XYZ file of C-alpha atoms in Angstrom:
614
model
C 0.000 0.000 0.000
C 2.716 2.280 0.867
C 4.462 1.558 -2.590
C 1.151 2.062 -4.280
C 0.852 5.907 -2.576
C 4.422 7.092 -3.313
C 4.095 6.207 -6.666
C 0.888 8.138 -7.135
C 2.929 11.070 -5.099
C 5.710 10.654 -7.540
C 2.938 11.079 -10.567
C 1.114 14.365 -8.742
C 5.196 15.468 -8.257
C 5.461 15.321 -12.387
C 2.796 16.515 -12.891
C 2.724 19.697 -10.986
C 6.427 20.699 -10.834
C 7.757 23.124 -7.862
C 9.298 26.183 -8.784
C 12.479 26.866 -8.190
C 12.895 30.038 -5.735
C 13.989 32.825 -7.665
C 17.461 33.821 -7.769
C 17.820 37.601 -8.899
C 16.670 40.862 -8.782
C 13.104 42.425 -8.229
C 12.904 45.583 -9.977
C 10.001 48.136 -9.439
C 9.152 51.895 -9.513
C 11.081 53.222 -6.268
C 8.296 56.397 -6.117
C 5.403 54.545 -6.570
C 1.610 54.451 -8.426
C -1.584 56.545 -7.940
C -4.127 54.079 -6.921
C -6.068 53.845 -9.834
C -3.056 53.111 -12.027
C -1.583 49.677 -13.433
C 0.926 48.650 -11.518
C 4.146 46.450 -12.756
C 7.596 45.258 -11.067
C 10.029 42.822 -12.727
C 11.824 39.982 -11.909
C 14.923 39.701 -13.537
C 16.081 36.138 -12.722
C 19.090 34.152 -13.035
C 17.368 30.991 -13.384
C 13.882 29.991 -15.195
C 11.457 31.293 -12.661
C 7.852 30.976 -14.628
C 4.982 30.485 -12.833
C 7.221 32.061 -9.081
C 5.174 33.157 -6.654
C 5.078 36.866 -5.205
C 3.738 38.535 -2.567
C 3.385 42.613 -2.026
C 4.059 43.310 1.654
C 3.243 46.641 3.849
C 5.842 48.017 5.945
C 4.202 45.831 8.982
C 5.286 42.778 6.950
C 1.399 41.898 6.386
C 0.942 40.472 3.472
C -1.663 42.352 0.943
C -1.638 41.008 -2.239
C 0.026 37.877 -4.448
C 0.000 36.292 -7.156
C 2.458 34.554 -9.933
C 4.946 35.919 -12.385
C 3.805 35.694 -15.744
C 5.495 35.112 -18.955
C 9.284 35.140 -19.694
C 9.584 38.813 -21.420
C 13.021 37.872 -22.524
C 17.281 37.637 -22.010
C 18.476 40.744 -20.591
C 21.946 39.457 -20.318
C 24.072 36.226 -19.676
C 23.952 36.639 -15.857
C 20.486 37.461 -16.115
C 18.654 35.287 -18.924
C 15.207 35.439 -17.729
C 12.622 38.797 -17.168
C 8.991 38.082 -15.298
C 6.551 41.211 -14.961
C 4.887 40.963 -11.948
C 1.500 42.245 -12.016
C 0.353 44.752 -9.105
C -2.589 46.497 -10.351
C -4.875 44.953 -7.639
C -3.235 46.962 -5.352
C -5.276 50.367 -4.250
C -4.826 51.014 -0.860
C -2.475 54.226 -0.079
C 0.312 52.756 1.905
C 4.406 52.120 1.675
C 4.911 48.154 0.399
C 7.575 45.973 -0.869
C 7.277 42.899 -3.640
C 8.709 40.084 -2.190
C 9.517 36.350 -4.150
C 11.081 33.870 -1.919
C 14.514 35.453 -0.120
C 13.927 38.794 -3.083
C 12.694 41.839 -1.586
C 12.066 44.888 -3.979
C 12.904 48.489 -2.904
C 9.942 50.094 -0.804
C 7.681 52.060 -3.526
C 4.143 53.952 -2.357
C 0.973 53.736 -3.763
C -0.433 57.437 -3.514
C 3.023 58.833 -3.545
C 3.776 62.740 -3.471
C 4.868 64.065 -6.449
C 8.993 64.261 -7.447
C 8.344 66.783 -9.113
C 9.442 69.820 -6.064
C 12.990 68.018 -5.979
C 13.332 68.574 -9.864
C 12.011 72.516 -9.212
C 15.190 72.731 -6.672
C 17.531 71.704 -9.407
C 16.780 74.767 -11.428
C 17.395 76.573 -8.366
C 20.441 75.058 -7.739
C 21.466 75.735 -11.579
C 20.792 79.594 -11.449
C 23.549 82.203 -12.559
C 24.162 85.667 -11.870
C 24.847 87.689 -8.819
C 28.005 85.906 -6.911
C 28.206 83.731 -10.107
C 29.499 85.396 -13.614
C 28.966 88.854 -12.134
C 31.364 89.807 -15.026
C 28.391 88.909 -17.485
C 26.753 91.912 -17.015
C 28.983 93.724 -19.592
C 30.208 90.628 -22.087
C 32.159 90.795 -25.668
C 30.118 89.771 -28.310
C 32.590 87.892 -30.559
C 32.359 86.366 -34.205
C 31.164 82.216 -34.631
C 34.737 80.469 -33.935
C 36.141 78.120 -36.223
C 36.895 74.925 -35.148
C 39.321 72.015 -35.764
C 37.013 69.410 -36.554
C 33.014 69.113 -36.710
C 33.045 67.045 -33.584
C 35.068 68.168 -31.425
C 34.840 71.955 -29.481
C 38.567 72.870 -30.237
C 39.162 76.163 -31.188
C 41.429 76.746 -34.242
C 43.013 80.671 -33.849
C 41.610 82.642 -31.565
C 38.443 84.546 -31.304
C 37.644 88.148 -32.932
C 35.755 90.504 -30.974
C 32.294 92.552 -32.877
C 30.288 94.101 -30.362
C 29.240 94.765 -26.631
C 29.526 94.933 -23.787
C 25.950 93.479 -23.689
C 24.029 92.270 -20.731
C 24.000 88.269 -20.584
C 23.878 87.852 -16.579
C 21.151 85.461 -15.128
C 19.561 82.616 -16.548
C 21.004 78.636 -15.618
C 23.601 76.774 -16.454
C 23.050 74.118 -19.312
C 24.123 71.292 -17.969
C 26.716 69.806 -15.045
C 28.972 72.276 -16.868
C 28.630 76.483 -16.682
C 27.791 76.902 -20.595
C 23.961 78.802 -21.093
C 22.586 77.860 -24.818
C 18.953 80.250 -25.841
C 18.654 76.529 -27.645
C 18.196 74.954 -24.285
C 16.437 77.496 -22.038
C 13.810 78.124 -24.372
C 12.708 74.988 -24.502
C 13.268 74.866 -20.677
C 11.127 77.625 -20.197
C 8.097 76.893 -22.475
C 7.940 73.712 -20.415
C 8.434 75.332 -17.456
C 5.525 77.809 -17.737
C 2.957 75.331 -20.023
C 3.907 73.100 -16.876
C 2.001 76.209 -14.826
C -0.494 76.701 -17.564
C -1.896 73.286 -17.768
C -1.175 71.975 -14.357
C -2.337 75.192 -12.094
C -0.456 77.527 -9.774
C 2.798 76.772 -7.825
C 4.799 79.230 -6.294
C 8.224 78.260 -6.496
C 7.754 76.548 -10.037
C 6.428 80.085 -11.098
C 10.012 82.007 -9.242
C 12.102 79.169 -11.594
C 10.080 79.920 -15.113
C 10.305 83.285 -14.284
C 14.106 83.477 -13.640
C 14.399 82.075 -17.428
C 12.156 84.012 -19.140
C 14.169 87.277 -17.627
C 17.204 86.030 -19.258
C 15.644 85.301 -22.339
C 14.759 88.921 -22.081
C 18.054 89.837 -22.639
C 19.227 87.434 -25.128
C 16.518 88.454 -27.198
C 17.006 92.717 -27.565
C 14.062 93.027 -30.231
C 16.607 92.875 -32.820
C 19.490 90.498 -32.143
C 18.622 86.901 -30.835
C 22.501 85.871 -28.868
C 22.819 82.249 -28.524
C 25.705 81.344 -26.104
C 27.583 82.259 -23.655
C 31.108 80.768 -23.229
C 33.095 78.576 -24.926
C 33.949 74.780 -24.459
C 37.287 74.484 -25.501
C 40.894 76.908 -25.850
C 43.111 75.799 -28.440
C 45.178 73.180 -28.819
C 48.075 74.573 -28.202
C 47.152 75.886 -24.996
C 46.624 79.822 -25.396
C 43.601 79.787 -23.842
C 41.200 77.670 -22.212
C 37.052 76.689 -22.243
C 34.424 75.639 -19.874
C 35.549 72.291 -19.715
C 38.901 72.381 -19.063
C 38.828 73.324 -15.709
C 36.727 71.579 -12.682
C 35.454 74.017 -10.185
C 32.712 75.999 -8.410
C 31.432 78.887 -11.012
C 32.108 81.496 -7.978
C 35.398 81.249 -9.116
C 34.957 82.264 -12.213
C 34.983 85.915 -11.926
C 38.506 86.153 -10.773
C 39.925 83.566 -12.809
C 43.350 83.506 -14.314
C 41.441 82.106 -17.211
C 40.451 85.067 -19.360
C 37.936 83.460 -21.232
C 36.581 82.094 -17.670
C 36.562 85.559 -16.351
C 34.919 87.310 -19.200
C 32.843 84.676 -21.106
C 32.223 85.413 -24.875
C 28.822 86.156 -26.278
C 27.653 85.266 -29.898
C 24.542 85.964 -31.884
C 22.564 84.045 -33.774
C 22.873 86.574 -36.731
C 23.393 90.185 -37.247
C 20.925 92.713 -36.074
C 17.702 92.357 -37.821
C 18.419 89.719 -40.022
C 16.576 86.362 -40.241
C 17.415 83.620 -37.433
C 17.523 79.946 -37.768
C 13.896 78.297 -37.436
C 14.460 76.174 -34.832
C 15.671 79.227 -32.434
C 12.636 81.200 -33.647
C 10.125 78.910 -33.148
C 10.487 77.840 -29.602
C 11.924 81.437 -28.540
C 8.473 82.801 -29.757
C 6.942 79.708 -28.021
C 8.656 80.373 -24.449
C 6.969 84.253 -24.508
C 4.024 83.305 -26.046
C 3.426 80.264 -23.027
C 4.137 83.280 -20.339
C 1.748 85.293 -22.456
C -0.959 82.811 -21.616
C -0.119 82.730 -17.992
C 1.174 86.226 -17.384
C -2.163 87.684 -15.028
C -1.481 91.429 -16.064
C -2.597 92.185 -19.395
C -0.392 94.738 -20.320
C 2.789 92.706 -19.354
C 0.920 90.074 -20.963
C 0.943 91.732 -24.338
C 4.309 93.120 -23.944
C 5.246 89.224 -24.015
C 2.895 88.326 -26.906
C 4.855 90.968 -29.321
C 8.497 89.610 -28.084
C 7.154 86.889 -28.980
C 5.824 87.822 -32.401
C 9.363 89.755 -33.374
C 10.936 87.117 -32.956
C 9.151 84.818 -35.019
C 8.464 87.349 -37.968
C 12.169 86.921 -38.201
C 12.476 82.873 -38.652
C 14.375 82.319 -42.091
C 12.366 79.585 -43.285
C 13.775 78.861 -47.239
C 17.484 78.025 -47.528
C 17.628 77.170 -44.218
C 20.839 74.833 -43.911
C 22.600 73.512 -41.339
C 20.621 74.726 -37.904
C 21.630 76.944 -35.823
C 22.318 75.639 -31.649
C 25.643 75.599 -30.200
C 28.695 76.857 -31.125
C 29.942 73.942 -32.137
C 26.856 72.506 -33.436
C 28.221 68.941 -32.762
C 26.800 69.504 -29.069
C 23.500 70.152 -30.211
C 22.848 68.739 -33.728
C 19.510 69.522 -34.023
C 17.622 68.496 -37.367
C 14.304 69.062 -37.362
C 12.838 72.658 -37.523
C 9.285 72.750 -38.299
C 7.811 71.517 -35.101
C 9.717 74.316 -33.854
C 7.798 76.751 -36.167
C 4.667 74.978 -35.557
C 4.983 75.515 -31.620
C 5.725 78.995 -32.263
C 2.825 80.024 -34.012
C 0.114 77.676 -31.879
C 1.068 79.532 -28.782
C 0.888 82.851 -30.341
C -2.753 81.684 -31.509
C -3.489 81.009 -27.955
C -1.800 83.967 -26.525
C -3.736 86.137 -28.979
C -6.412 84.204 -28.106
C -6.418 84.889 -24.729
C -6.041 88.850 -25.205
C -8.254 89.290 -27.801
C -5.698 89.769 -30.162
C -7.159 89.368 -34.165
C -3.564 88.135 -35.458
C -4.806 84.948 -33.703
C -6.403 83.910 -37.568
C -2.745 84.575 -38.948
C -1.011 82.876 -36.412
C -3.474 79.312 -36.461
C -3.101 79.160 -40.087
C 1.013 79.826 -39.983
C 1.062 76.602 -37.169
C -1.182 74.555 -39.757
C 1.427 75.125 -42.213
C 4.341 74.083 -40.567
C 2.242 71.278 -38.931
C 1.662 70.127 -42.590
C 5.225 70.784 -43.360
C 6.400 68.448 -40.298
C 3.927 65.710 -41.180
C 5.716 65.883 -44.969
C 9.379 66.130 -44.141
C 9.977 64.865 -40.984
C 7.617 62.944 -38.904
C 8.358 59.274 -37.814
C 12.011 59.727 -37.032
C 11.533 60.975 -33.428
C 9.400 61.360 -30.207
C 9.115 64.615 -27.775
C 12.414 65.866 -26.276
C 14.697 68.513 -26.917
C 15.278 67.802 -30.547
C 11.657 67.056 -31.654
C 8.468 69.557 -29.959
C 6.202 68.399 -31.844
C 3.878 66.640 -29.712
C 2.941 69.949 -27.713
C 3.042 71.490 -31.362
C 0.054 69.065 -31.914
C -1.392 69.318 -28.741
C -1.364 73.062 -28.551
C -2.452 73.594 -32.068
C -5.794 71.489 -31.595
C -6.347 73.710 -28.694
C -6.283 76.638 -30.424
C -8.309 75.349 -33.396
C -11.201 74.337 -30.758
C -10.907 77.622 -29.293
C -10.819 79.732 -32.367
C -14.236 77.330 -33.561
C -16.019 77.761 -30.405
C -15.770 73.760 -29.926
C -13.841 74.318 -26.371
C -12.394 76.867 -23.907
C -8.997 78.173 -24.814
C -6.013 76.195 -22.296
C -5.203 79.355 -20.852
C -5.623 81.133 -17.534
C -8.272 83.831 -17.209
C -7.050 87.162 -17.294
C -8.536 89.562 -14.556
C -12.036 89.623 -14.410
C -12.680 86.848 -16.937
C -12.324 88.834 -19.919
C -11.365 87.944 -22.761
C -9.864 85.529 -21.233
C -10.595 82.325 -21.171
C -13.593 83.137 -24.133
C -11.215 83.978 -26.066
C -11.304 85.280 -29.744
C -13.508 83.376 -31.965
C -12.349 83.984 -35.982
C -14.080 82.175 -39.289
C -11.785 79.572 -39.694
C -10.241 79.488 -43.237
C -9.382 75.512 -44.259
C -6.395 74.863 -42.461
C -3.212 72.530 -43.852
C -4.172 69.860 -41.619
C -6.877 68.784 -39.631
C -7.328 67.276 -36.262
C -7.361 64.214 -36.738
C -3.745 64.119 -39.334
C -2.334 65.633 -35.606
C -3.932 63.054 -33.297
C -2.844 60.154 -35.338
C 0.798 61.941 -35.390
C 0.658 61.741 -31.823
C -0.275 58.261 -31.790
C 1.814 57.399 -34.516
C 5.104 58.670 -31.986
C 3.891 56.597 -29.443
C 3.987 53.517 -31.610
C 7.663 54.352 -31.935
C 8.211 53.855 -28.153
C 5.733 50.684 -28.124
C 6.946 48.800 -30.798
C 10.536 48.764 -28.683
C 9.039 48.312 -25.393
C 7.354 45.087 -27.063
C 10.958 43.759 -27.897
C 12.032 44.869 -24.360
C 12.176 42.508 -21.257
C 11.749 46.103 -18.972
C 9.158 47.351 -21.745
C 10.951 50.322 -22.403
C 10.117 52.429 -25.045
C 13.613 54.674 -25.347
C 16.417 53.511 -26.669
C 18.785 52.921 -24.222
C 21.690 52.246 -26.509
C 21.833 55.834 -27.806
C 21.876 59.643 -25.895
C 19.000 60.800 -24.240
C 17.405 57.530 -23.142
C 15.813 58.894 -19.908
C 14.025 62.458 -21.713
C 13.086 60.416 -24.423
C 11.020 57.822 -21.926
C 9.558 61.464 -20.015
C 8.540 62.392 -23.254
C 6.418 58.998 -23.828
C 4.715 59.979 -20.448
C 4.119 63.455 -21.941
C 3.223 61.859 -25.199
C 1.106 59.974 -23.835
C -1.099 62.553 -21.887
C -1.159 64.848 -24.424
C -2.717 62.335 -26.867
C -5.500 61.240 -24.134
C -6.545 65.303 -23.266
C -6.975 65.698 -27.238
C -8.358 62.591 -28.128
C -10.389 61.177 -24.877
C -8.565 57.686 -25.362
C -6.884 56.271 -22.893
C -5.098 53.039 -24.921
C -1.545 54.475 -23.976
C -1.611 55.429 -20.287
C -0.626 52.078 -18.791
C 2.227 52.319 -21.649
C 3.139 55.316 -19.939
C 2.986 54.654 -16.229
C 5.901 51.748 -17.529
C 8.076 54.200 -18.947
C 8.047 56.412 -15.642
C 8.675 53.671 -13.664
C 11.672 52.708 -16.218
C 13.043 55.762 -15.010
C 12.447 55.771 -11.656
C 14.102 52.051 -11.117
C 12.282 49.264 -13.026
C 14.863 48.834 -15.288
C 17.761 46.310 -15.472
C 19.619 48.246 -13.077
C 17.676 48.996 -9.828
C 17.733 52.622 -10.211
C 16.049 55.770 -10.171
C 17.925 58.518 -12.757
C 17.001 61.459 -10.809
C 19.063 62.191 -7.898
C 17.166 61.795 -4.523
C 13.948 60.703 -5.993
C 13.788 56.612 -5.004
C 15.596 54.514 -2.238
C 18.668 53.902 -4.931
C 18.739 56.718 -7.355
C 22.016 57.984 -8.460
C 24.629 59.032 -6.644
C 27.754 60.349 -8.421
C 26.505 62.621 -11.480
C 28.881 64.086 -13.546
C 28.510 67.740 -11.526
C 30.872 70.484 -10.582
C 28.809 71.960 -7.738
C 27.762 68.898 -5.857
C 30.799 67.375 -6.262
C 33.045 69.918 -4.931
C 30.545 70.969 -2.119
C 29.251 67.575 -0.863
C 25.628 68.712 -1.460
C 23.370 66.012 -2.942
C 22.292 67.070 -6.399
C 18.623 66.672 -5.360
C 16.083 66.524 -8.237
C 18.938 66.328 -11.229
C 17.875 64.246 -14.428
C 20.495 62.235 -16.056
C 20.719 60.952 -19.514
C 21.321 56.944 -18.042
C 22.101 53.914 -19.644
C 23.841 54.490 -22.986
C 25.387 52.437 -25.397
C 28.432 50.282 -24.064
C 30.853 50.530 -26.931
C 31.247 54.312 -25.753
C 32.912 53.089 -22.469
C 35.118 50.655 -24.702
C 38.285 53.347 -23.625
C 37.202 53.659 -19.806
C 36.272 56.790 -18.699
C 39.926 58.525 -17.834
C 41.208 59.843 -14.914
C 39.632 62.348 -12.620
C 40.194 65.802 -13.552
C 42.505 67.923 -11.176
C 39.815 69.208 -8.076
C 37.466 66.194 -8.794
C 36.681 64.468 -5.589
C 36.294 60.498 -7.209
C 32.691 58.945 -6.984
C 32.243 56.739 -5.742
C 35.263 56.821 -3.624
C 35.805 52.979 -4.323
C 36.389 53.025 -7.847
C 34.231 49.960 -8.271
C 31.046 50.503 -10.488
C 28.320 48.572 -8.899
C 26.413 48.373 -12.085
C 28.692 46.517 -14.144
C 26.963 43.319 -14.155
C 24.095 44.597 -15.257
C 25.228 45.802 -18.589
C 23.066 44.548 -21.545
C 21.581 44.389 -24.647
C 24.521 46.371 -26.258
C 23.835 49.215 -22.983
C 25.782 50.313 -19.999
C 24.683 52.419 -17.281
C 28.333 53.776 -14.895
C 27.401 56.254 -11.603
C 31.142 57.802 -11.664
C 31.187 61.118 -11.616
C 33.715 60.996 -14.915
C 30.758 59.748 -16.652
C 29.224 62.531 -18.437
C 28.143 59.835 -21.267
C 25.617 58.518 -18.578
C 25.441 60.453 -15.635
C 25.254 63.953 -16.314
C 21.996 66.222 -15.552
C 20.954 68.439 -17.921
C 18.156 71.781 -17.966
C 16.447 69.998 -20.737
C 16.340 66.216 -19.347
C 14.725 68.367 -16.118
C 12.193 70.251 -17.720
C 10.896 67.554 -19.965
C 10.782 65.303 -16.376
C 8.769 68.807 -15.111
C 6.023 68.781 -17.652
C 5.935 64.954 -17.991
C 5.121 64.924 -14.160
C 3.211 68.001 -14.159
C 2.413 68.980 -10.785
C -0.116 70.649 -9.438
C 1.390 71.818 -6.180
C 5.577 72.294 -5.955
């Protein structure tokens, strides 16, 4: 009898095989999920873990909710052949949990979490100019385009030859973990900054930051010259002089460096005086007044902002264009595409005259449908939102405007005192435009295809790719994407798509961590940053490009610069084994091809997040 019952214990055994206990990682969103929201962690196994059993844990060590990873999403690496989403959508009830899976326990993540977004608001603070920093830019040389020794690299060949000034370039924020200010940048900054007010609601110390960049745009655009930069990168090769990045230090310093080019930092233009300026600058210049336009609450400021803004776009050379103007060299910023650019402009003038009553709204609708048109012919499907491509607020804003000018919905604007015009509006006989709504929606979807069809080929569902510059703003940009497309469209296919690629960022992603500094239980610790490195602060709130592709690490990443304090203090990069799928992500404060914050990477985080209170 006893033989008899082990054998039919053998046959149950076969038939219902245990699983092994996972041996790995567990990989979530270290911020956390509204309650309402699908919910997703990973398990990123070492060993074929299908059908593992999980278990979400609050902090009391109750357990709340379990269930069983589901299908193998695919190889990450050789260490790691095997990636299991865990499904956590049943989970609703505010509170601070963990995912646990035999001896794996996940970082603690929230459901109901604050926002991030008042750390990233205290990076711009943190990235401000002027006063005790580049005092000496208050009365700068304008000097003539340099020439350089290759088209990519930032040496200088000869020296530079002086045109104009002094002019005023003092304020504004640094671009990046460096001291350099580009109008490319902080106009795009900016109209993020303040459509991040417009469409989210008031908050104060978001407000102070967008603000603070629109003042400096103030002065880089005088109402006839646009200027562009402000310092250089590189000296020479021989030595005769040097740039921003040849020396590692606080920018207080700056002002009484040996340096001269440090002390008193060269200013160029975009063109002469009065003559037509690259599209791309135009467009989202124009853009970043016309947004403040539509927030501004005193109407005369207010309109003071709409004709800055209309200046400079009057002056957009838009035939023969060329090689785009950026950066100085344009290697740092090769921009491409212009038209979204154009087509941003002129939407939020339309909504800006909108809001004021202006009748150059008409003019200004049918100018966006152009170069909406335009875009849709010459250069849609390459890219998705970020600092290169605007086109999904383009398309966003534009339909706005078209509804408003048709009577169909309220302008997105905020009501100027007493409610008039406001946000009524100006309603105009719309002429036939060059596209239509629904060429712009399916644009919008069509860019959001982009980042699905690679987050279906991803084990982490990502829809950047990690294997090239930028992987981080482009996944923001899916999140922005992806909100934009539901508030125009009322469909809500993509927003589970979306919550993914925020958690991507925020740490469910091969490598356990969150790419903004202090946001998450392991975010970053060691950007590539001259003022928290040298002063021991935290960079709180910075946005970092992360993983990139590994074959740029193939020469190691050099020694540490003379002042750099090493990070991490070990040498030993704690991410190595997690390198995959032709990507590496390094936290070393040497690695500015990973780990360096940028204005743009912030803002795009800003308005992807889109608080309502920082």
């Amino acid at each position: 009898m006893r033989a008899v019952l082990a054998v039919a214990l053998a046959v149950l055994t076969m038939g219902s095989p245990a699983v092994a206990e996972p041996s790995g990682y567990i990989r979530v969103d270290q911020v956390g999920f509204a309650p309402g929201e699908s919910k997703q962690a990973f398990l990123m196994s070492r060993g074929g873990s299908a059908g593992a059993r999980f278990s979400v844990v609050a902090r009391d060590g109750s357990e709340v909710l379990h269930g069983t990873a589901g299908r193998d999403l695919g190889r990450w690496n050789e260490a790691f052949p095997h990636v299991y989403a865990l499904d956590l959508t049943g989970l609703r009830e505010p509170g601070t949990y963990r995912v646990k899976s035999g001896s794996l326990l996940s970082p603690p993540f929230q459901v109901d979490p604050a926002s991030p977004a008042p750390e990233i608001v205290r990076f711009f603070h943190g990235q401000r100019d002027g006063g005790r920093r580049h005092g000496n830019d208050r009365a700068a040389t304008v000097y003539d385009w340099p020439e350089f020794t290759g088209p990519d690299t930032d040496e200088i060949k000869g020296g530079l030859r002086r045109i104009g000034g002094p002019v005023d370039v003092e304020g504004g924020w640094f671009d990046a973990g460096d001291y350099l200010k580009f109008t490319h940048i902080l106009a795009y900054v900016d109209t993020l900054l303040w459509a991040s007010l417009r469409d989210a609601g008031h908050s104060a110390s978001l407000a102070r930051e967008a603000s603070h960049g629109l003042k400096y745009l103030d002065k880089m655009w005088d109402g006839k010259t646009l200027y562009i930069q402000v310092g250089i990168g590189a000296g020479d090769k021989a030595g005769t002089f040097a740039g921003d990045h040849d020396v590692w230090r606080l920018p207080e310093a700056d002002d009484a460096s040996s340096h001269h080019y440090l002390r008193h930092r060269p200013v160029f233009r975009a063109a002469p005086p009065g003559r037509p300026i690259s599209p791309n600058l135009a467009g989202r210049t124009a853009a970043a007044f016309a947004v403040a336009a539509q927030v501004e609450p005193n109407p005369e400021r207010a309109a003071q902002l709409l004709e800055k803004a209309a200046a400079v776009y009057a002056l957009a050379k838009t035939s023969q264009v060329g090689q785009l103007v950026t950066s100085l060299p344009y290697s740092f910023y090769p921009e491409k595409a212009w038209r979204d650019d154009m087509e941003l402009g002129g939407a939020e003038l339309a909504l800006a005259a909108q809001r004021l009553g202006d009748e150059r709204a008409g003019q200004w609708l049918e100018q966006a449908a152009h170069w909406a048109g335009e875009y849709l012919r010459h250069e849609a499907g390459s890219d998705t939102f970020n600092l290169y491509d605007v086109s999904a607020l383009a398309h966003a804003d534009l339909i706005k405007a078209v509804r408003a000018a048709s009577g169909a919905q309220p302008a997105a604007v905020a009501p100027l005192p007493g409610g008039s015009p406001g946000v009524s509006g100006l309603r105009v006989s719309l002429p036939p435009l060059a596209v239509s709504e629904e060429q712009l929606i399916a644009d919008l979807r069509a860019q959001l295809e982009i980042g699905a069809a690679r987050a279906a080929k991803d084990p982490f569902l990502a829809g950047a790719a990690y294997d090239e510059f930028d992987a981080v703003p482009h996944a923001f940009g899916l999140v922005a994407t992806a909100r934009l497309y539901r508030e125009v469209s009322g469909d809500r296919t993509y927003d589970a798509f979306a919550t993914r690629q925020r958690g991507w960022v925020f740490g469910a992603n091969a490598w356990g961590v969150s790419f903004v500094a202090g946001v998450g239980r392991d975010s970053i610790r060691c950007p590539h940053y001259q003022i928290s490195n040298l002063t021991g602060r935290p960079a709180t709130g910075a946005v970092v490009n992360g993983p990139n592709k590994a074959s740029l690490f193939d020469e190691g990443m050099g020694d540490h610069l003379d002042g750099m304090t090493p990070c991490p203090a070990d040498g030993v990069d704690r991410y190595a084994p997690f390198t995959g799928r032709g990507s590496r992500f390094v936290d070393d404060v040497r690695s500015w091809q990973a780990s360096e914050p940028a204005d743009d990477f912030a803002a795009i985080a800003l308005y992807a997040l889109r608080p309502a209170d920082t």
